[in-house]
PDB file of C-alpha atoms in Angstrom:
ATOM      1  CA  UNK C   1      57.381 -24.904-144.743  1.00 87.00           C
ATOM      2  CA  UNK C   2      54.146 -23.197-145.593  1.00 91.00           C
ATOM      3  CA  UNK C   3      51.668 -25.261-143.579  1.00 92.00           C
ATOM      4  CA  UNK C   4      51.689 -27.736-140.704  1.00 91.00           C
ATOM      5  CA  UNK C   5      48.813 -30.150-140.101  1.00 92.00           C
ATOM      6  CA  UNK C   6      48.730 -32.274-136.978  1.00 91.00           C
ATOM      7  CA  UNK C   7      46.231 -35.054-136.330  1.00 88.00           C
ATOM      8  CA  UNK C   8      46.320 -36.889-132.994  1.00 88.00           C
ATOM      9  CA  UNK C   9      49.834 -35.665-132.240  1.00 88.00           C
ATOM     10  CA  UNK C  10      50.493 -35.267-128.533  1.00 88.00           C
ATOM     11  CA  UNK C  11      47.860 -32.873-127.164  1.00 89.00           C
ATOM     12  CA  UNK C  12      46.452 -31.852-130.558  1.00 90.00           C
ATOM     13  CA  UNK C  13      43.485 -33.684-132.044  1.00 92.00           C
ATOM     14  CA  UNK C  14      43.499 -31.478-135.135  1.00 93.00           C
ATOM     15  CA  UNK C  15      45.710 -28.455-135.675  1.00 93.00           C
ATOM     16  CA  UNK C  16      46.481 -26.561-138.845  1.00 94.00           C
ATOM     17  CA  UNK C  17      48.999 -23.711-138.946  1.00 94.00           C
ATOM     18  CA  UNK C  18      49.660 -21.528-141.997  1.00 95.00           C
ATOM     19  CA  UNK C  19      53.155 -20.076-141.748  1.00 94.00           C
ATOM     20  CA  UNK C  20      54.151 -16.612-142.934  1.00 94.00           C
ATOM     21  CA  UNK C  21      56.959 -16.325-145.488  1.00 93.00           C
ATOM     22  CA  UNK C  22      58.975 -13.947-143.294  1.00 94.00           C
ATOM     23  CA  UNK C  23      58.673 -14.521-139.553  1.00 94.00           C
ATOM     24  CA  UNK C  24      56.677 -16.850-137.320  1.00 94.00           C
ATOM     25  CA  UNK C  25      56.450 -16.792-133.527  1.00 94.00           C
ATOM     26  CA  UNK C  26      55.060 -19.431-131.200  1.00 93.00           C
ATOM     27  CA  UNK C  27      53.612 -17.694-128.169  1.00 95.00           C
ATOM     28  CA  UNK C  28      51.474 -19.318-125.521  1.00 94.00           C
ATOM     29  CA  UNK C  29      51.050 -20.276-121.899  1.00 95.00           C
ATOM     30  CA  UNK C  30      52.887 -23.171-120.284  1.00 94.00           C
ATOM     31  CA  UNK C  31      51.645 -26.515-121.590  1.00 91.00           C
ATOM     32  CA  UNK C  32      49.961 -24.842-124.583  1.00 93.00           C
ATOM     33  CA  UNK C  33      51.795 -27.100-127.043  1.00 92.00           C
ATOM     34  CA  UNK C  34      54.616 -24.886-128.332  1.00 93.00           C
ATOM     35  CA  UNK C  35      57.226 -27.623-127.869  1.00 91.00           C
ATOM     36  CA  UNK C  36      54.895 -30.162-129.475  1.00 91.00           C
ATOM     37  CA  UNK C  37      54.707 -27.999-132.597  1.00 93.00           C
ATOM     38  CA  UNK C  38      58.506 -27.722-132.716  1.00 91.00           C
ATOM     39  CA  UNK C  39      58.804 -31.491-132.242  1.00 87.00           C
ATOM     40  CA  UNK C  40      56.377 -32.074-135.123  1.00 88.00           C
ATOM     41  CA  UNK C  41      58.484 -29.823-137.362  1.00 88.00           C
ATOM     42  CA  UNK C  42      61.617 -31.697-136.284  1.00 83.00           C
ATOM     43  CA  UNK C  43      60.011 -35.050-137.103  1.00 80.00           C
ATOM     44  CA  UNK C  44      58.870 -33.776-140.495  1.00 82.00           C
ATOM     45  CA  UNK C  45      62.349 -32.602-141.460  1.00 81.00           C
ATOM     46  CA  UNK C  46      64.523 -35.127-139.656  1.00 77.00           C
ATOM     47  CA  UNK C  47      66.243 -38.117-141.142  1.00 69.00           C
ATOM     48  CA  UNK C  48      65.400 -40.355-138.216  1.00 61.00           C
ATOM     49  CA  UNK C  49      63.169 -42.534-140.426  1.00 57.00           C
ATOM     50  CA  UNK C  50      60.350 -42.781-137.929  1.00 58.00           C
ATOM     51  CA  UNK C  51      62.476 -42.703-134.785  1.00 62.00           C
ATOM     52  CA  UNK C  52      62.411 -39.788-132.395  1.00 59.00           C
ATOM     53  CA  UNK C  53      64.623 -39.397-129.382  1.00 57.00           C
ATOM     54  CA  UNK C  54      62.936 -37.258-126.753  1.00 57.00           C
ATOM     55  CA  UNK C  55      64.439 -36.180-123.462  1.00 52.00           C
ATOM     56  CA  UNK C  56      61.934 -35.788-120.646  1.00 52.00           C
ATOM     57  CA  UNK C  57      62.600 -35.855-116.914  1.00 48.00           C
ATOM     58  CA  UNK C  58      66.247 -36.665-117.656  1.00 47.00           C
ATOM     59  CA  UNK C  59      65.295 -39.945-119.366  1.00 49.00           C
ATOM     60  CA  UNK C  60      65.922 -40.747-123.002  1.00 48.00           C
ATOM     61  CA  UNK C  61      62.932 -42.265-124.742  1.00 53.00           C
ATOM     62  CA  UNK C  62      62.723 -43.749-128.223  1.00 52.00           C
ATOM     63  CA  UNK C  63      59.480 -43.337-130.125  1.00 54.00           C
ATOM     64  CA  UNK C  64      58.854 -45.354-133.280  1.00 54.00           C
ATOM     65  CA  UNK C  65      56.168 -45.144-135.934  1.00 49.00           C
TER      66      UNK C  65
END
């Protein structure tokens, strides 16, 4: 992955990240959106065909496109 573009995904209205070829770190305060970025990458590469299972507060939720 060379670039990630998010539009209206969770807390991000518009976000564009250019990834380095070698190493990339996500560093930020609590609630900065690090997990949201990882979730977006998971969705992009997953085979869930528009379905995402997300565990929050010990509840399983199903998100569909």
